[in-house]
Every structure is written in C-alpha cells, then in structure tokens.
Amino acid sequence: MIEKESLKPEDTCALGKMLGQQALPGQIYCLDGDLGTGKTVFTQGFAAGLGIEGPVNSPTFTILQQYEDGRLPLYHFDVYRISDVSEMDEIGYEDCFFGDGVCLIEWSQLIPEILPEHVIRIRIEKDFNRDFDYRRITIEGLQEVEGL
C-alpha cells in the first residue's frame, strides 16, 4: 500500500499524471472518496499522463466518457448515479474492462459485484483538522510505481 499526502489540488493532479504516465493496457483504477475530495482533479491529471489533451470532466450523467487521443484509450466511468448494476451492462462495460485501454472508475464501491479480482484501488480522503485542501491518497494493488 502506498500513502501520499496532497496539500493542494495541483498535488492531486500531479499524482494522477504520474500514474497515468505509467498506466498499462487492461488496468482498472477504482477511484473512491466522498464528494468534493478531488476525484475529477485526479482524473484530469491521469488523462494528461496518458497524453489526452482535451477537457476531461466527470461523466456523472452519462456514466462513461471515452477518450481515444492518448497513448492508451481511457474509459472514465462515474457510477455515482446508477441505481442498479445492470445499467453497466447497457453501456457495455465489459468491452472497456477487458479491452486494450485503461479504466478509471469513480465511486467503484457501488459496483463491487462486477469488478475483476485484480484492480488498483485509490482512495482520496479529506482531513479538515489538517487543512481545507489537505488530502490523504491511498493506493493499493500497484506492484511498483516509479517516482512514488
């Protein structure tokens, strides 16, 4: 397990970028944390690390955004608003989970029954006792990360 501290949104973005630069085809990143913890900021950095240049926003209402212009396709899920896991079947999640790209799933704790056994789990937590912008970021499931 890797634990990192983020003192400002730019730190969270930079960590995402570093992980995006090292992401491999077929990896699934499960990104969890309360509302407003910086999941989208992390994802924007991750996308930048993959070489994606366009705007990256949370797909809250569409569930899935696909970005094909980086070194790997990025399948960005936000499953916060799904009411039943069968909605994931409707959007063809298996093609993304088991394809040649990389998946990043916000609110993954809502769909545990369809997640593969081996995923990379990232948890972002606030600690207002430290500072308003402080975040503790925990990463599990990565064997080795250059630069961490």
Coordinates of N, CA, C and O in Angstrom, one line a residue:
M1 N 0.8 -1.2 0.0 CA 0.0 0.0 0.0 C 0.9 1.2 0.0 O 1.9 1.3 0.7
I2 N 0.5 2.2 -0.8 CA 1.2 3.5 -0.9 C 0.3 4.6 -0.3 O -0.9 4.6 -0.7
E3 N 0.8 5.4 0.5 CA 0.1 6.6 1.0 C 0.8 7.8 0.6 O 2.0 7.9 0.8
K4 N 0.0 8.8 0.1 CA 0.6 10.1 -0.3 C -0.3 11.2 0.3 O -1.4 11.0 0.5
E5 N 0.4 12.3 0.6 CA -0.3 13.5 1.0 C -0.4 14.5 -0.1 O 0.6 14.7 -0.8
S6 N -1.6 15.1 -0.2 CA -1.8 16.2 -1.2 C -2.1 17.4 -0.4 O -3.1 17.4 0.4
L7 N -1.4 18.5 -0.6 CA -1.6 19.7 0.2 C -2.4 20.7 -0.6 O -2.9 21.7 -0.1
K8 N -2.6 20.5 -1.9 CA -3.4 21.3 -2.8 C -3.8 20.6 -4.0 O -3.2 19.5 -4.3
P9 N -4.8 21.0 -4.7 CA -5.3 20.3 -5.9 C -4.2 20.0 -6.9 O -4.2 18.9 -7.6
E10 N -3.2 20.8 -7.1 CA -2.1 20.6 -8.0 C -1.4 19.3 -7.7 O -0.9 18.6 -8.5
D11 N -1.2 19.0 -6.4 CA -0.5 17.8 -5.9 C -1.3 16.6 -6.3 O -0.8 15.6 -6.8
T12 N -2.7 16.7 -6.2 CA -3.5 15.6 -6.5 C -3.5 15.3 -8.0 O -3.4 14.2 -8.5
C13 N -3.5 16.4 -8.8 CA -3.4 16.3 -10.3 C -2.0 15.7 -10.7 O -2.0 14.8 -11.6
A14 N -1.0 16.1 -10.0 CA 0.4 15.6 -10.4 C 0.5 14.1 -10.1 O 1.1 13.4 -10.9
L15 N -0.1 13.7 -9.0 CA -0.1 12.2 -8.7 C -0.8 11.5 -9.8 O -0.4 10.4 -10.2
G16 N -2.0 12.0 -10.1 CA -2.8 11.3 -11.2 C -2.0 11.3 -12.5 O -1.9 10.3 -13.2
K17 N -1.3 12.4 -12.8 CA -0.5 12.4 -14.1 C 0.6 11.4 -14.0 O 0.9 10.7 -15.0
M18 N 1.3 11.2 -12.9 CA 2.4 10.3 -12.7 C 1.8 8.8 -12.9 O 2.5 8.0 -13.6
L19 N 0.7 8.5 -12.4 CA 0.1 7.2 -12.5 C -0.4 7.0 -14.0 O -0.2 5.9 -14.5
G20 N -0.9 8.0 -14.6 CA -1.3 7.9 -16.0 C -0.2 7.6 -16.9 O -0.3 6.9 -17.9
Q21 N 1.0 8.2 -16.6 CA 2.2 8.0 -17.5 C 2.7 6.6 -17.4 O 3.3 6.1 -18.3
Q22 N 2.4 5.9 -16.3 CA 2.8 4.5 -16.1 C 1.7 3.5 -16.3 O 2.0 2.3 -16.2
A23 N 0.5 3.9 -16.6 CA -0.6 3.0 -16.8 C -0.4 2.0 -17.9 O 0.2 2.4 -18.9
L24 N -0.9 0.8 -17.8 CA -0.7 -0.2 -18.8 C -2.1 -0.6 -19.3 O -3.1 -0.5 -18.6
P25 N -2.1 -1.2 -20.5 CA -3.4 -1.7 -21.1 C -4.0 -2.7 -20.2 O -3.3 -3.6 -19.6
G26 N -5.3 -2.6 -20.0 CA -6.1 -3.6 -19.2 C -6.2 -3.3 -17.8 O -6.9 -3.9 -17.0
Q27 N -5.5 -2.2 -17.3 CA -5.6 -1.9 -15.9 C -6.9 -1.2 -15.6 O -7.4 -0.5 -16.4
I28 N -7.4 -1.5 -14.4 CA -8.6 -0.8 -13.9 C -8.3 -0.1 -12.6 O -7.8 -0.8 -11.6
Y29 N -8.5 1.2 -12.6 CA -8.3 2.0 -11.4 C -9.6 2.3 -10.8 O -10.5 2.9 -11.5
C30 N -9.8 2.0 -9.5 CA -11.0 2.2 -8.8 C -10.8 3.4 -7.9 O -9.9 3.4 -7.0
L31 N -11.5 4.5 -8.2 CA -11.2 5.8 -7.5 C -12.4 6.2 -6.6 O -13.5 6.4 -7.1
D32 N -12.1 6.1 -5.3 CA -13.2 6.3 -4.4 C -12.9 7.5 -3.4 O -11.7 7.7 -3.1
G33 N -13.9 8.1 -2.9 CA -13.8 9.2 -2.0 C -15.1 10.0 -1.9 O -15.9 9.9 -2.9
D34 N -15.3 10.7 -0.9 CA -16.5 11.5 -0.8 C -16.6 12.6 -1.8 O -15.6 12.9 -2.5
L35 N -17.8 13.2 -2.0 CA -18.0 14.3 -2.9 C -17.0 15.4 -2.5 O -16.8 15.7 -1.4
G36 N -16.4 16.0 -3.5 CA -15.5 17.1 -3.3 C -14.1 16.8 -2.9 O -13.4 17.7 -2.4
T37 N -13.7 15.5 -2.9 CA -12.4 15.2 -2.5 C -11.3 15.3 -3.5 O -10.1 15.3 -3.2
G38 N -11.7 15.5 -4.8 CA -10.7 15.7 -5.8 C -10.6 14.5 -6.8 O -9.6 14.4 -7.5
K39 N -11.6 13.7 -6.9 CA -11.6 12.6 -7.9 C -11.4 13.1 -9.3 O -10.7 12.5 -10.1
T40 N -12.2 14.1 -9.6 CA -12.1 14.6 -11.0 C -10.7 15.3 -11.3 O -10.2 15.2 -12.3
V41 N -10.2 16.0 -10.3 CA -8.9 16.6 -10.4 C -7.8 15.5 -10.6 O -6.9 15.6 -11.5
F42 N -7.9 14.4 -9.9 CA -7.0 13.3 -10.1 C -7.1 12.8 -11.5 O -6.1 12.5 -12.2
T43 N -8.4 12.6 -11.9 CA -8.6 12.0 -13.3 C -8.1 12.9 -14.4 O -7.6 12.4 -15.4
Q44 N -8.2 14.2 -14.2 CA -7.7 15.1 -15.2 C -6.1 15.0 -15.3 O -5.6 15.0 -16.4
G45 N -5.5 14.8 -14.2 CA -4.0 14.5 -14.2 C -3.7 13.2 -14.8 O -2.8 13.1 -15.6
F46 N -4.5 12.2 -14.5 CA -4.3 10.9 -15.1 C -4.4 10.9 -16.6 O -3.6 10.4 -17.3
A47 N -5.5 11.6 -17.1 CA -5.7 11.7 -18.5 C -4.5 12.5 -19.2 O -4.0 12.1 -20.2
A48 N -4.0 13.5 -18.5 CA -2.8 14.2 -19.0 C -1.6 13.3 -19.1 O -0.8 13.4 -20.0
G49 N -1.5 12.4 -18.1 CA -0.4 11.5 -18.1 C -0.5 10.5 -19.3 O 0.5 9.9 -19.7
L50 N -1.7 10.2 -19.7 CA -1.9 9.4 -20.9 C -1.7 10.1 -22.2 O -1.8 9.5 -23.3
G51 N -1.5 11.5 -22.1 CA -1.4 12.3 -23.3 C -2.7 12.8 -23.9 O -2.7 13.3 -25.0
I52 N -3.7 12.7 -23.1 CA -5.0 13.3 -23.6 C -5.0 14.8 -23.3 O -4.8 15.2 -22.2
E53 N -5.3 15.5 -24.4 CA -5.2 17.0 -24.3 C -6.5 17.7 -24.1 O -6.5 18.8 -23.7
G54 N -7.6 17.1 -24.5 CA -8.9 17.8 -24.4 C -9.4 17.9 -23.0 O -8.8 17.4 -22.1
P55 N -10.5 18.6 -22.8 CA -11.0 18.7 -21.5 C -11.5 17.4 -21.0 O -12.1 16.6 -21.7
V56 N -11.3 17.1 -19.7 CA -11.8 15.9 -19.0 C -12.7 16.3 -17.9 O -12.2 17.0 -16.9
N57 N -13.9 15.8 -18.0 CA -14.9 16.1 -16.9 C -15.5 14.9 -16.4 O -15.5 13.8 -17.1
S58 N -16.1 14.9 -15.2 CA -16.7 13.7 -14.6 C -18.0 13.4 -15.4 O -18.8 14.3 -15.6
P59 N -18.1 12.2 -15.9 CA -19.3 11.8 -16.7 C -20.5 11.4 -15.8 O -21.1 10.4 -16.0
T60 N -20.8 12.3 -14.8 CA -21.8 12.0 -13.8 C -23.2 11.6 -14.5 O -23.8 10.6 -14.0
F61 N -23.6 12.2 -15.5 CA -24.9 11.9 -16.1 C -24.9 10.9 -17.2 O -25.8 10.3 -17.6
T62 N -23.7 10.8 -17.8 CA -23.6 9.8 -19.0 C -23.0 8.5 -18.5 O -22.9 7.6 -19.3
I63 N -22.5 8.4 -17.3 CA -21.8 7.3 -16.7 C -20.4 7.0 -17.3 O -19.5 6.6 -16.6
L64 N -20.3 7.1 -18.6 CA -19.0 6.8 -19.3 C -18.6 7.9 -20.3 O -19.4 8.3 -21.1
Q65 N -17.3 8.3 -20.2 CA -16.7 9.1 -21.2 C -15.5 8.3 -21.7 O -14.8 7.7 -20.9
Q66 N -15.3 8.3 -23.0 CA -14.2 7.6 -23.7 C -13.3 8.7 -24.3 O -13.8 9.6 -25.0
Y67 N -12.0 8.5 -24.1 CA -11.0 9.3 -24.6 C -10.0 8.5 -25.4 O -9.4 7.6 -24.9
E68 N -9.9 8.7 -26.7 CA -9.1 7.8 -27.6 C -7.8 8.5 -28.1 O -7.1 7.9 -28.8
D69 N -7.6 9.8 -27.7 CA -6.5 10.5 -28.3 C -5.2 10.4 -27.5 O -4.2 11.1 -27.8
G70 N -5.1 9.6 -26.5 CA -3.9 9.4 -25.7 C -3.1 8.2 -26.2 O -3.5 7.5 -27.1
R71 N -2.0 7.8 -25.5 CA -1.3 6.7 -25.8 C -2.0 5.4 -25.6 O -1.7 4.3 -26.2
L72 N -3.0 5.4 -24.7 CA -4.0 4.3 -24.5 C -5.4 4.9 -24.4 O -5.5 6.1 -24.0
P73 N -6.4 4.2 -24.9 CA -7.8 4.7 -24.7 C -8.0 4.8 -23.1 O -7.6 3.9 -22.4
L74 N -8.8 5.8 -22.7 CA -9.2 5.9 -21.3 C -10.7 5.8 -21.3 O -11.4 6.5 -22.0
Y75 N -11.2 4.9 -20.5 CA -12.6 4.7 -20.2 C -12.9 5.2 -18.8 O -12.5 4.6 -17.8
H76 N -13.5 6.4 -18.7 CA -13.7 7.1 -17.5 C -15.2 6.9 -17.1 O -16.1 7.5 -17.7
F77 N -15.4 6.1 -16.0 CA -16.7 5.9 -15.5 C -17.0 6.7 -14.3 O -16.1 6.9 -13.4
D78 N -18.2 7.2 -14.1 CA -18.7 7.7 -12.9 C -20.0 7.0 -12.6 O -21.0 7.3 -13.2
V79 N -20.0 6.1 -11.6 CA -21.2 5.3 -11.4 C -22.0 5.8 -10.2 O -22.9 5.0 -9.7
Y80 N -21.8 7.0 -9.8 CA -22.5 7.6 -8.6 C -24.0 7.5 -8.8 O -24.7 7.2 -7.9
R81 N -24.5 7.7 -10.0 CA -25.9 7.8 -10.2 C -26.6 6.5 -10.7 O -27.8 6.6 -11.0
I82 N -25.9 5.4 -10.9 CA -26.6 4.2 -11.3 C -27.4 3.7 -10.2 O -27.0 3.8 -9.0
S83 N -28.6 3.2 -10.5 CA -29.5 2.7 -9.5 C -29.4 1.2 -9.4 O -29.8 0.6 -8.4
D84 N -28.9 0.5 -10.4 CA -28.8 -0.9 -10.5 C -27.6 -1.3 -11.3 O -27.4 -0.7 -12.4
V85 N -26.8 -2.2 -10.9 CA -25.6 -2.6 -11.6 C -25.9 -3.1 -13.0 O -25.0 -3.0 -13.9
S86 N -27.1 -3.5 -13.3 CA -27.4 -3.9 -14.7 C -27.3 -2.8 -15.7 O -27.1 -3.0 -16.9
E87 N -27.3 -1.5 -15.2 CA -27.1 -0.4 -16.1 C -25.7 -0.4 -16.7 O -25.5 0.1 -17.8
M88 N -24.8 -1.1 -16.0 CA -23.4 -1.2 -16.5 C -23.4 -2.1 -17.8 O -22.6 -1.9 -18.7
D89 N -24.3 -3.1 -17.8 CA -24.4 -4.0 -18.9 C -24.9 -3.2 -20.1 O -24.4 -3.4 -21.3
E90 N -25.8 -2.3 -19.9 CA -26.4 -1.5 -21.0 C -25.3 -0.6 -21.7 O -25.5 -0.3 -22.9
I91 N -24.3 -0.2 -21.0 CA -23.3 0.7 -21.6 C -22.1 -0.1 -22.1 O -21.2 0.4 -22.6
G92 N -22.1 -1.4 -21.9 CA -21.1 -2.3 -22.5 C -19.8 -2.2 -21.7 O -18.7 -2.2 -22.2
Y93 N -19.9 -2.2 -20.4 CA -18.7 -2.1 -19.5 C -17.6 -3.2 -19.8 O -16.4 -2.9 -19.7
E94 N -18.1 -4.4 -20.1 CA -17.1 -5.5 -20.3 C -16.1 -5.2 -21.4 O -14.9 -5.5 -21.4
D95 N -16.6 -4.5 -22.5 CA -15.7 -4.1 -23.6 C -14.6 -3.2 -23.1 O -13.4 -3.3 -23.5
C96 N -14.9 -2.3 -22.1 CA -13.9 -1.4 -21.5 C -13.0 -2.1 -20.5 O -11.8 -2.0 -20.5
F97 N -13.7 -2.9 -19.6 CA -12.9 -3.6 -18.6 C -11.9 -4.5 -19.1 O -10.8 -4.7 -18.6
F98 N -12.2 -5.2 -20.2 CA -11.4 -6.3 -20.8 C -10.8 -5.9 -22.1 O -10.4 -6.8 -22.9
G99 N -10.7 -4.6 -22.4 CA -10.2 -4.1 -23.7 C -8.7 -3.7 -23.6 O -8.0 -4.1 -22.6
D100 N -8.2 -3.0 -24.6 CA -6.8 -2.6 -24.6 C -6.5 -1.2 -24.0 O -5.4 -0.8 -24.0
G101 N -7.5 -0.6 -23.4 CA -7.4 0.7 -22.8 C -7.2 0.5 -21.3 O -6.9 -0.6 -20.8
V102 N -7.4 1.6 -20.6 CA -7.3 1.7 -19.2 C -8.6 2.3 -18.6 O -9.2 3.2 -19.3
C103 N -9.1 1.7 -17.6 CA -10.4 2.2 -17.0 C -10.1 2.9 -15.7 O -9.2 2.5 -14.9
L104 N -10.8 4.0 -15.5 CA -10.8 4.7 -14.2 C -12.3 4.8 -13.8 O -13.1 5.4 -14.6
I105 N -12.6 4.3 -12.6 CA -14.0 4.2 -12.2 C -14.2 5.0 -10.9 O -13.7 4.6 -9.9
E106 N -14.9 6.1 -11.0 CA -15.2 6.9 -9.8 C -16.4 6.2 -9.1 O -17.3 5.8 -9.8
W107 N -16.4 6.1 -7.8 CA -17.4 5.5 -7.0 C -17.5 4.0 -7.2 O -18.6 3.4 -7.2
S108 N -16.4 3.4 -7.4 CA -16.4 1.9 -7.7 C -17.0 1.1 -6.6 O -17.4 0.0 -6.9
Q109 N -17.0 1.6 -5.4 CA -17.5 0.8 -4.3 C -19.0 0.5 -4.5 O -19.6 -0.4 -3.8
L110 N -19.7 1.2 -5.5 CA -21.1 0.9 -5.7 C -21.3 -0.3 -6.7 O -22.5 -0.7 -6.8
I111 N -20.2 -0.8 -7.3 CA -20.4 -1.9 -8.2 C -19.4 -3.1 -7.9 O -18.8 -3.6 -8.9
P112 N -19.3 -3.5 -6.7 CA -18.2 -4.5 -6.4 C -18.5 -5.8 -7.1 O -17.5 -6.5 -7.4
E113 N -19.7 -6.1 -7.4 CA -20.0 -7.5 -7.9 C -19.5 -7.6 -9.4 O -19.5 -8.8 -9.8
I114 N -19.2 -6.5 -10.1 CA -18.8 -6.7 -11.5 C -17.3 -6.4 -11.6 O -16.7 -6.5 -12.7
L115 N -16.6 -6.0 -10.6 CA -15.2 -5.6 -10.7 C -14.3 -6.9 -10.7 O -14.6 -7.9 -10.0
P116 N -13.4 -6.9 -11.6 CA -12.4 -8.1 -11.6 C -11.7 -8.2 -10.3 O -11.6 -7.2 -9.5
E117 N -11.1 -9.3 -10.1 CA -10.3 -9.6 -8.9 C -9.2 -8.6 -8.7 O -8.9 -8.1 -7.6
H118 N -8.4 -8.3 -9.7 CA -7.2 -7.5 -9.6 C -7.5 -6.1 -10.2 O -7.6 -5.9 -11.4
V119 N -7.7 -5.2 -9.3 CA -7.9 -3.8 -9.6 C -6.9 -2.9 -8.8 O -6.4 -3.4 -7.8
I120 N -6.7 -1.7 -9.2 CA -5.9 -0.8 -8.4 C -6.9 0.1 -7.7 O -7.7 0.8 -8.4
R121 N -6.8 0.2 -6.4 CA -7.7 1.0 -5.6 C -7.0 2.2 -5.1 O -6.0 2.2 -4.5
I122 N -7.7 3.3 -5.4 CA -7.2 4.7 -5.0 C -8.3 5.3 -4.1 O -9.5 5.4 -4.6
R123 N -8.0 5.7 -2.9 CA -9.0 6.3 -2.0 C -8.4 7.7 -1.7 O -7.3 7.8 -1.3
I124 N -9.3 8.7 -1.9 CA -8.9 10.1 -1.5 C -9.8 10.5 -0.4 O -11.0 10.4 -0.4
E125 N -9.1 11.0 0.7 CA -9.9 11.4 1.9 C -9.4 12.8 2.3 O -8.3 13.1 2.3
K126 N -10.4 13.5 2.8 CA -10.2 14.9 3.4 C -9.8 14.7 4.8 O -10.2 13.7 5.5
D127 N -9.1 15.7 5.4 CA -8.9 15.8 6.8 C -8.8 17.3 7.1 O -7.8 18.0 7.0
F128 N -10.0 17.8 7.5 CA -10.1 19.2 7.8 C -9.4 19.7 9.0 O -9.1 20.8 9.2
N129 N -9.0 18.7 9.9 CA -8.1 19.0 11.0 C -6.7 19.5 10.5 O -6.0 20.2 11.3
R130 N -6.3 19.0 9.4 CA -5.0 19.4 8.8 C -5.2 20.7 8.0 O -4.4 21.6 8.2
D131 N -6.1 20.7 7.0 CA -6.3 21.9 6.2 C -7.4 21.6 5.3 O -7.7 20.5 4.9
F132 N -8.0 22.7 4.8 CA -9.2 22.5 3.8 C -8.8 21.8 2.6 O -9.5 20.9 2.1
D133 N -7.6 22.0 2.0 CA -7.1 21.4 0.8 C -6.4 20.1 1.0 O -6.0 19.4 0.0
Y134 N -6.1 19.7 2.2 CA -5.3 18.5 2.5 C -6.1 17.3 2.1 O -7.3 17.2 2.4
R135 N -5.4 16.3 1.5 CA -6.0 15.0 1.1 C -5.0 13.9 1.4 O -3.8 14.1 1.2
R136 N -5.5 12.8 1.9 CA -4.7 11.6 2.1 C -5.1 10.7 0.9 O -6.3 10.4 0.8
I137 N -4.1 10.3 0.2 CA -4.4 9.4 -1.0 C -3.7 8.1 -0.8 O -2.5 8.0 -0.6
T138 N -4.6 7.0 -0.8 CA -4.1 5.7 -0.5 C -4.2 4.9 -1.8 O -5.3 4.9 -2.5
I139 N -3.1 4.2 -2.2 CA -3.1 3.4 -3.4 C -2.8 1.9 -3.1 O -1.8 1.7 -2.4
E140 N -3.7 1.0 -3.5 CA -3.5 -0.4 -3.3 C -3.5 -1.1 -4.6 O -4.3 -0.8 -5.4
G141 N -2.7 -2.2 -4.8 CA -2.8 -3.0 -5.9 C -1.7 -2.7 -7.0 O -1.7 -3.4 -8.0
L142 N -0.9 -1.8 -6.8 CA 0.2 -1.5 -7.7 C 1.4 -2.2 -7.2 O 1.8 -2.0 -6.0
Q143 N 2.1 -2.9 -8.0 CA 3.3 -3.6 -7.6 C 4.5 -2.6 -7.4 O 5.1 -2.6 -6.4
E144 N 4.7 -1.8 -8.4 CA 5.8 -0.9 -8.3 C 5.4 0.4 -9.1 O 4.9 0.3 -10.2
V145 N 5.7 1.5 -8.5 CA 5.5 2.8 -9.2 C 6.7 3.6 -9.1 O 7.2 4.0 -8.1
E146 N 7.2 3.9 -10.3 CA 8.4 4.8 -10.4 C 8.1 6.2 -9.9 O 7.1 6.8 -10.4
G147 N 8.9 6.7 -9.0 CA 8.7 8.1 -8.6 C 7.8 8.3 -7.3 O 7.7 9.4 -6.8
L148 N 7.3 7.2 -6.8 CA 6.5 7.3 -5.6 C 7.3 6.8 -4.4 O 8.0 5.9 -4.4

